[in-house]
């Protein structure tokens, strides 16, 4: 899952990026409103954590423009402005959730999980397909009730496929979910991890759709 973190405070931004990366998200961090809007319009993010008080362009203005352009990326706003008016303004502008500063990392993580779950349209916190089950809270994957140990990137890839169940994911989409900006992407990385997942989950769990990508589930 790919997150955009928009926070101009260097210390807080660095802490949040590190904390969220531990959860298996691939996190891009930008520090002003202009960089945020460029990133949001250029890249496909699964969610955005958006500070409101930002240099160059206010977070609320970024959010309003995003929604005006019909972009539905889930957005969680961070605000130090603890007034009813500001919360209402944020939600009216199209935020999906908000968190007051100082930010508790555990709460941010839980709220992001809920946000991504809602975005995926799933009522259950578990992502499931047949006897395969993934719990985003504990990061545990089971197959027919048995725990399947996965590496961080295997988990990230499986999470991506299960979150887009029955939909074909291109290699590039899967790749961008695996890596943050600036990290080296080897050309066969996705294939390598798909291969490892098939060894652990069974050869038929993830199907190759020739020329298009991969699918977990029933898309043809
Ligand atoms: Ca700020």
PDB file of C-alpha atoms and ligand atoms in Angstrom:
ATOM      1  CA  UNK A   1       0.000   0.000   0.000  1.00  0.00           C
ATOM      2  CA  UNK A   2       1.325   3.359  -0.964  1.00  0.00           C
ATOM      3  CA  UNK A   3       0.921   6.408   1.262  1.00  0.00           C
ATOM      4  CA  UNK A   4       1.642  10.066   0.728  1.00  0.00           C
ATOM      5  CA  UNK A   5       2.687  11.818   3.919  1.00  0.00           C
ATOM      6  CA  UNK A   6       2.469  15.620   3.820  1.00  0.00           C
ATOM      7  CA  UNK A   7       4.097  17.211   6.859  1.00  0.00           C
ATOM      8  CA  UNK A   8       6.411  20.218   7.040  1.00  0.00           C
ATOM      9  CA  UNK A   9       7.690  19.524  10.564  1.00  0.00           C
ATOM     10  CA  UNK A  10      10.944  17.613   9.967  1.00  0.00           C
ATOM     11  CA  UNK A  11      10.986  15.760  13.275  1.00  0.00           C
ATOM     12  CA  UNK A  12       7.325  14.710  13.175  1.00  0.00           C
ATOM     13  CA  UNK A  13       7.491  13.824   9.472  1.00  0.00           C
ATOM     14  CA  UNK A  14      10.535  11.670   9.949  1.00  0.00           C
ATOM     15  CA  UNK A  15       8.960   9.865  12.912  1.00  0.00           C
ATOM     16  CA  UNK A  16       5.694   9.242  11.088  1.00  0.00           C
ATOM     17  CA  UNK A  17       7.416   8.033   7.952  1.00  0.00           C
ATOM     18  CA  UNK A  18       9.533   5.554   9.917  1.00  0.00           C
ATOM     19  CA  UNK A  19       6.570   4.390  12.003  1.00  0.00           C
ATOM     20  CA  UNK A  20       4.315   3.856   8.992  1.00  0.00           C
ATOM     21  CA  UNK A  21       7.040   2.106   7.006  1.00  0.00           C
ATOM     22  CA  UNK A  22       7.218  -0.436   9.836  1.00  0.00           C
ATOM     23  CA  UNK A  23       3.581  -1.236   9.094  1.00  0.00           C
ATOM     24  CA  UNK A  24       4.566  -2.284   5.585  1.00  0.00           C
ATOM     25  CA  UNK A  25       3.380   0.873   3.824  1.00  0.00           C
ATOM     26  CA  UNK A  26       5.577   2.369   1.204  1.00  0.00           C
ATOM     27  CA  UNK A  27       5.653   6.030   2.230  1.00  0.00           C
ATOM     28  CA  UNK A  28       6.473   9.096   0.130  1.00  0.00           C
ATOM     29  CA  UNK A  29       7.033  12.172   2.267  1.00  0.00           C
ATOM     30  CA  UNK A  30       6.645  15.726   0.971  1.00  0.00           C
ATOM     31  CA  UNK A  31       6.897  18.900   3.041  1.00  0.00           C
ATOM     32  CA  UNK A  32       4.760  21.557   1.403  1.00  0.00           C
ATOM     33  CA  UNK A  33       1.346  21.947  -0.167  1.00  0.00           C
ATOM     34  CA  UNK A  34       2.591  22.481  -3.698  1.00  0.00           C
ATOM     35  CA  UNK A  35       4.658  19.278  -3.674  1.00  0.00           C
ATOM     36  CA  UNK A  36       1.636  17.501  -2.184  1.00  0.00           C
ATOM     37  CA  UNK A  37      -0.698  18.488  -4.987  1.00  0.00           C
ATOM     38  CA  UNK A  38       1.847  17.576  -7.667  1.00  0.00           C
ATOM     39  CA  UNK A  39       2.387  14.159  -6.085  1.00  0.00           C
ATOM     40  CA  UNK A  40      -1.331  13.515  -5.602  1.00  0.00           C
ATOM     41  CA  UNK A  41      -2.150  14.353  -9.203  1.00  0.00           C
ATOM     42  CA  UNK A  42       0.771  12.446 -10.666  1.00  0.00           C
ATOM     43  CA  UNK A  43       0.768   9.254  -8.614  1.00  0.00           C
ATOM     44  CA  UNK A  44      -1.808   6.775  -7.441  1.00  0.00           C
ATOM     45  CA  UNK A  45      -1.833   6.636  -3.654  1.00  0.00           C
ATOM     46  CA  UNK A  46      -3.919   4.336  -1.503  1.00  0.00           C
ATOM     47  CA  UNK A  47      -4.209   7.086   1.112  1.00  0.00           C
ATOM     48  CA  UNK A  48      -2.809  10.465   2.109  1.00  0.00           C
ATOM     49  CA  UNK A  49      -1.935  11.792   5.572  1.00  0.00           C
ATOM     50  CA  UNK A  50      -2.227  15.560   5.194  1.00  0.00           C
ATOM     51  CA  UNK A  51      -1.100  18.259   7.592  1.00  0.00           C
ATOM     52  CA  UNK A  52      -3.195  21.431   7.299  1.00  0.00           C
ATOM     53  CA  UNK A  53      -0.684  24.142   8.177  1.00  0.00           C
ATOM     54  CA  UNK A  54       1.791  23.902   5.289  1.00  0.00           C
ATOM     55  CA  UNK A  55       4.150  26.227   3.415  1.00  0.00           C
ATOM     56  CA  UNK A  56       3.321  27.254  -0.172  1.00  0.00           C
ATOM     57  CA  UNK A  57      -0.232  25.958  -0.107  1.00  0.00           C
ATOM     58  CA  UNK A  58      -2.583  25.242   2.762  1.00  0.00           C
ATOM     59  CA  UNK A  59      -3.584  21.609   3.305  1.00  0.00           C
ATOM     60  CA  UNK A  60      -7.265  22.494   3.097  1.00  0.00           C
ATOM     61  CA  UNK A  61      -6.743  24.103  -0.332  1.00  0.00           C
ATOM     62  CA  UNK A  62      -4.917  20.975  -1.538  1.00  0.00           C
ATOM     63  CA  UNK A  63      -7.779  18.808  -0.329  1.00  0.00           C
ATOM     64  CA  UNK A  64     -10.442  20.999  -1.950  1.00  0.00           C
ATOM     65  CA  UNK A  65      -8.637  20.942  -5.288  1.00  0.00           C
ATOM     66  CA  UNK A  66      -8.222  17.182  -5.078  1.00  0.00           C
ATOM     67  CA  UNK A  67     -11.946  16.630  -4.563  1.00  0.00           C
ATOM     68  CA  UNK A  68     -12.875  19.271  -7.143  1.00  0.00           C
ATOM     69  CA  UNK A  69     -10.902  17.218  -9.656  1.00  0.00           C
ATOM     70  CA  UNK A  70     -12.862  14.138  -8.655  1.00  0.00           C
ATOM     71  CA  UNK A  71      -9.885  12.436  -7.032  1.00  0.00           C
ATOM     72  CA  UNK A  72     -11.153  10.146  -4.237  1.00  0.00           C
ATOM     73  CA  UNK A  73      -7.862   9.208  -2.577  1.00  0.00           C
ATOM     74  CA  UNK A  74      -8.724   8.653   1.112  1.00  0.00           C
ATOM     75  CA  UNK A  75      -7.335  11.579   3.116  1.00  0.00           C
ATOM     76  CA  UNK A  76      -6.683  11.758   6.832  1.00  0.00           C
ATOM     77  CA  UNK A  77      -5.911  15.283   7.976  1.00  0.00           C
ATOM     78  CA  UNK A  78      -3.612  16.203  10.833  1.00  0.00           C
ATOM     79  CA  UNK A  79      -4.512  19.388  12.588  1.00  0.00           C
ATOM     80  CA  UNK A  80      -3.378  21.331  15.604  1.00  0.00           C
ATOM     81  CA  UNK A  81      -6.515  23.429  15.320  1.00  0.00           C
ATOM     82  CA  UNK A  82      -8.771  21.970  17.923  1.00  0.00           C
ATOM     83  CA  UNK A  83     -11.900  23.883  17.093  1.00  0.00           C
ATOM     84  CA  UNK A  84     -15.186  22.584  15.855  1.00  0.00           C
ATOM     85  CA  UNK A  85     -15.099  24.964  12.891  1.00  0.00           C
ATOM     86  CA  UNK A  86     -11.775  23.616  11.665  1.00  0.00           C
ATOM     87  CA  UNK A  87     -12.848  19.987  11.966  1.00  0.00           C
ATOM     88  CA  UNK A  88     -16.068  20.753  10.102  1.00  0.00           C
ATOM     89  CA  UNK A  89     -14.151  22.675   7.421  1.00  0.00           C
ATOM     90  CA  UNK A  90     -11.794  19.705   6.954  1.00  0.00           C
ATOM     91  CA  UNK A  91     -14.573  17.165   6.685  1.00  0.00           C
ATOM     92  CA  UNK A  92     -16.613  19.450   4.427  1.00  0.00           C
ATOM     93  CA  UNK A  93     -13.601  19.825   2.156  1.00  0.00           C
ATOM     94  CA  UNK A  94     -13.607  16.062   1.678  1.00  0.00           C
ATOM     95  CA  UNK A  95     -11.379  14.621   4.388  1.00  0.00           C
ATOM     96  CA  UNK A  96     -12.244  11.057   5.368  1.00  0.00           C
ATOM     97  CA  UNK A  97     -10.927  11.385   8.894  1.00  0.00           C
ATOM     98  CA  UNK A  98      -8.848  13.717  11.034  1.00  0.00           C
ATOM     99  CA  UNK A  99      -6.437  13.410  13.924  1.00  0.00           C
ATOM    100  CA  UNK A 100      -5.425  16.105  16.374  1.00  0.00           C
ATOM    101  CA  UNK A 101      -1.811  16.913  17.062  1.00  0.00           C
ATOM    102  CA  UNK A 102       0.175  15.773  18.946  1.00  0.00           C
ATOM    103  CA  UNK A 103      -0.195  12.605  16.880  1.00  0.00           C
ATOM    104  CA  UNK A 104      -0.155   9.241  18.613  1.00  0.00           C
ATOM    105  CA  UNK A 105       1.389   6.809  16.134  1.00  0.00           C
ATOM    106  CA  UNK A 106      -0.702   3.860  17.360  1.00  0.00           C
ATOM    107  CA  UNK A 107      -3.902   5.825  16.780  1.00  0.00           C
ATOM    108  CA  UNK A 108      -2.789   7.012  13.354  1.00  0.00           C
ATOM    109  CA  UNK A 109      -1.997   3.427  12.345  1.00  0.00           C
ATOM    110  CA  UNK A 110      -5.382   2.167  13.533  1.00  0.00           C
ATOM    111  CA  UNK A 111      -7.235   4.969  11.766  1.00  0.00           C
ATOM    112  CA  UNK A 112      -5.352   4.360   8.536  1.00  0.00           C
ATOM    113  CA  UNK A 113      -6.250   0.685   8.654  1.00  0.00           C
ATOM    114  CA  UNK A 114      -9.907   1.618   9.108  1.00  0.00           C
ATOM    115  CA  UNK A 115      -9.699   4.174   6.296  1.00  0.00           C
ATOM    116  CA  UNK A 116      -8.156   1.704   3.862  1.00  0.00           C
ATOM    117  CA  UNK A 117     -10.703  -0.933   4.848  1.00  0.00           C
ATOM    118  CA  UNK A 118     -13.563   1.439   4.155  1.00  0.00           C
ATOM    119  CA  UNK A 119     -11.947   2.434   0.875  1.00  0.00           C
ATOM    120  CA  UNK A 120     -11.754  -1.232  -0.108  1.00  0.00           C
ATOM    121  CA  UNK A 121     -15.465  -1.490   0.671  1.00  0.00           C
ATOM    122  CA  UNK A 122     -14.968  -4.310   3.127  1.00  0.00           C
ATOM    123  CA  UNK A 123     -17.025  -4.501   6.305  1.00  0.00           C
ATOM    124  CA  UNK A 124     -14.771  -7.084   7.895  1.00  0.00           C
ATOM    125  CA  UNK A 125     -11.314  -6.086   9.070  1.00  0.00           C
ATOM    126  CA  UNK A 126      -9.991  -9.306   7.551  1.00  0.00           C
ATOM    127  CA  UNK A 127      -9.135  -9.518   3.869  1.00  0.00           C
ATOM    128  CA  UNK A 128     -10.181 -12.930   2.645  1.00  0.00           C
ATOM    129  CA  UNK A 129     -10.276 -15.132  -0.406  1.00  0.00           C
ATOM    130  CA  UNK A 130     -11.392 -18.746  -0.147  1.00  0.00           C
ATOM    131  CA  UNK A 131      -9.379 -20.195   2.759  1.00  0.00           C
ATOM    132  CA  UNK A 132      -6.815 -17.395   2.646  1.00  0.00           C
ATOM    133  CA  UNK A 133      -7.130 -14.698   5.290  1.00  0.00           C
ATOM    134  CA  UNK A 134      -5.051 -11.603   5.983  1.00  0.00           C
ATOM    135  CA  UNK A 135      -5.412  -9.538   9.143  1.00  0.00           C
ATOM    136  CA  UNK A 136      -4.030  -6.016   8.567  1.00  0.00           C
ATOM    137  CA  UNK A 137      -3.991  -5.289  12.313  1.00  0.00           C
ATOM    138  CA  UNK A 138      -1.701  -8.175  13.274  1.00  0.00           C
ATOM    139  CA  UNK A 139      -0.185  -8.586   9.776  1.00  0.00           C
ATOM    140  CA  UNK A 140      -0.910 -12.288  10.079  1.00  0.00           C
ATOM    141  CA  UNK A 141      -1.750 -14.405   7.071  1.00  0.00           C
ATOM    142  CA  UNK A 142      -3.430 -17.777   7.398  1.00  0.00           C
ATOM    143  CA  UNK A 143      -4.293 -20.440   4.860  1.00  0.00           C
ATOM    144  CA  UNK A 144      -6.928 -22.970   5.969  1.00  0.00           C
ATOM    145  CA  UNK A 145      -6.347 -21.770   9.527  1.00  0.00           C
ATOM    146  CA  UNK A 146      -2.584 -22.255   9.417  1.00  0.00           C
ATOM    147  CA  UNK A 147      -0.260 -19.277   9.807  1.00  0.00           C
ATOM    148  CA  UNK A 148       1.834 -18.594   6.685  1.00  0.00           C
ATOM    149  CA  UNK A 149       5.071 -16.727   7.508  1.00  0.00           C
ATOM    150  CA  UNK A 150       5.735 -13.985   4.943  1.00  0.00           C
ATOM    151  CA  UNK A 151       8.547 -11.494   4.469  1.00  0.00           C
ATOM    152  CA  UNK A 152       7.693  -7.779   4.503  1.00  0.00           C
ATOM    153  CA  UNK A 153       7.547  -7.485   0.732  1.00  0.00           C
ATOM    154  CA  UNK A 154       5.662 -10.743   0.267  1.00  0.00           C
ATOM    155  CA  UNK A 155       3.118  -9.412   2.746  1.00  0.00           C
ATOM    156  CA  UNK A 156       2.927  -6.019   1.030  1.00  0.00           C
ATOM    157  CA  UNK A 157       2.320  -7.642  -2.352  1.00  0.00           C
ATOM    158  CA  UNK A 158      -0.332 -10.012  -1.025  1.00  0.00           C
ATOM    159  CA  UNK A 159      -2.040  -7.142   0.802  1.00  0.00           C
ATOM    160  CA  UNK A 160      -2.166  -5.179  -2.448  1.00  0.00           C
ATOM    161  CA  UNK A 161      -3.661  -8.091  -4.405  1.00  0.00           C
ATOM    162  CA  UNK A 162      -6.223  -8.918  -1.708  1.00  0.00           C
ATOM    163  CA  UNK A 163      -7.224  -5.256  -1.369  1.00  0.00           C
ATOM    164  CA  UNK A 164      -7.970  -5.244  -5.086  1.00  0.00           C
ATOM    165  CA  UNK A 165      -9.527  -8.680  -5.172  1.00  0.00           C
ATOM    166  CA  UNK A 166     -10.999  -9.770  -8.517  1.00  0.00           C
ATOM    167  CA  UNK A 167      -9.257  -6.861 -10.221  1.00  0.00           C
ATOM    168  CA  UNK A 168      -6.250  -7.161 -12.469  1.00  0.00           C
ATOM    169  CA  UNK A 169      -3.202  -5.380 -11.070  1.00  0.00           C
ATOM    170  CA  UNK A 170      -0.500  -4.438 -13.547  1.00  0.00           C
ATOM    171  CA  UNK A 171       3.096  -5.167 -12.734  1.00  0.00           C
ATOM    172  CA  UNK A 172       3.730  -1.450 -12.506  1.00  0.00           C
ATOM    173  CA  UNK A 173       0.913  -0.918 -10.019  1.00  0.00           C
ATOM    174  CA  UNK A 174       2.241  -3.714  -7.859  1.00  0.00           C
ATOM    175  CA  UNK A 175       5.764  -2.372  -8.179  1.00  0.00           C
ATOM    176  CA  UNK A 176       4.883   1.151  -7.084  1.00  0.00           C
ATOM    177  CA  UNK A 177       3.139  -0.347  -4.068  1.00  0.00           C
ATOM    178  CA  UNK A 178       6.343  -2.103  -3.098  1.00  0.00           C
ATOM    179  CA  UNK A 179       8.772   0.747  -3.344  1.00  0.00           C
ATOM    180  CA  UNK A 180       8.914   4.299  -2.171  1.00  0.00           C
ATOM    181  CA  UNK A 181      10.423   6.918  -4.418  1.00  0.00           C
ATOM    182  CA  UNK A 182      14.166   6.769  -4.847  1.00  0.00           C
ATOM    183  CA  UNK A 183      14.507   3.107  -4.058  1.00  0.00           C
ATOM    184  CA  UNK A 184      15.916   0.943  -6.766  1.00  0.00           C
ATOM    185  CA  UNK A 185      13.386  -1.243  -8.528  1.00  0.00           C
ATOM    186  CA  UNK A 186      14.753  -4.294 -10.249  1.00  0.00           C
ATOM    187  CA  UNK A 187      12.899  -5.273 -13.364  1.00  0.00           C
ATOM    188  CA  UNK A 188      11.840  -8.724 -12.174  1.00  0.00           C
ATOM    189  CA  UNK A 189      11.042  -7.864  -8.549  1.00  0.00           C
ATOM    190  CA  UNK A 190       7.296  -8.417  -8.812  1.00  0.00           C
ATOM    191  CA  UNK A 191       7.770 -11.751 -10.581  1.00  0.00           C
ATOM    192  CA  UNK A 192      10.171 -12.894  -7.851  1.00  0.00           C
ATOM    193  CA  UNK A 193       7.717 -12.132  -5.059  1.00  0.00           C
ATOM    194  CA  UNK A 194       4.737 -13.570  -6.951  1.00  0.00           C
ATOM    195  CA  UNK A 195       6.765 -16.750  -7.359  1.00  0.00           C
ATOM    196  CA  UNK A 196       7.518 -16.873  -3.619  1.00  0.00           C
ATOM    197  CA  UNK A 197       3.884 -16.241  -2.720  1.00  0.00           C
ATOM    198  CA  UNK A 198       2.749 -19.042  -5.027  1.00  0.00           C
ATOM    199  CA  UNK A 199       5.170 -21.431  -3.347  1.00  0.00           C
ATOM    200  CA  UNK A 200       3.681 -20.564   0.034  1.00  0.00           C
ATOM    201  CA  UNK A 201       0.011 -20.213  -0.918  1.00  0.00           C
ATOM    202  CA  UNK A 202      -0.400 -22.649  -3.781  1.00  0.00           C
ATOM    203  CA  UNK A 203       0.247 -22.173  -7.478  1.00  0.00           C
ATOM    204  CA  UNK A 204      -3.344 -21.247  -8.355  1.00  0.00           C
ATOM    205  CA  UNK A 205      -3.902 -18.511  -5.745  1.00  0.00           C
ATOM    206  CA  UNK A 206      -2.526 -15.716  -7.917  1.00  0.00           C
ATOM    207  CA  UNK A 207      -3.192 -15.920 -11.630  1.00  0.00           C
ATOM    208  CA  UNK A 208      -1.114 -14.363 -14.371  1.00  0.00           C
ATOM    209  CA  UNK A 209      -3.183 -12.499 -16.939  1.00  0.00           C
ATOM    210  CA  UNK A 210      -0.932 -12.426 -19.925  1.00  0.00           C
ATOM    211  CA  UNK A 211       0.066  -8.959 -21.049  1.00  0.00           C
ATOM    212  CA  UNK A 212      -1.981  -7.312 -18.274  1.00  0.00           C
ATOM    213  CA  UNK A 213      -0.715  -8.364 -14.876  1.00  0.00           C
ATOM    214  CA  UNK A 214      -1.905 -10.470 -11.975  1.00  0.00           C
ATOM    215  CA  UNK A 215      -5.181 -11.165 -10.270  1.00  0.00           C
ATOM    216  CA  UNK A 216      -6.210 -12.751  -7.023  1.00  0.00           C
ATOM    217  CA  UNK A 217      -9.798 -13.902  -7.392  1.00  0.00           C
ATOM    218  CA  UNK A 218     -12.181 -14.204 -10.268  1.00  0.00           C
ATOM    219  CA  UNK A 219     -11.530 -11.397 -12.762  1.00  0.00           C
ATOM    220  CA  UNK A 220     -11.099 -12.755 -16.247  1.00  0.00           C
TER     221      UNK A 220
HETATM  222 CA1  LIG B   1       2.482  22.141   9.766  1.00  0.00          CA
END
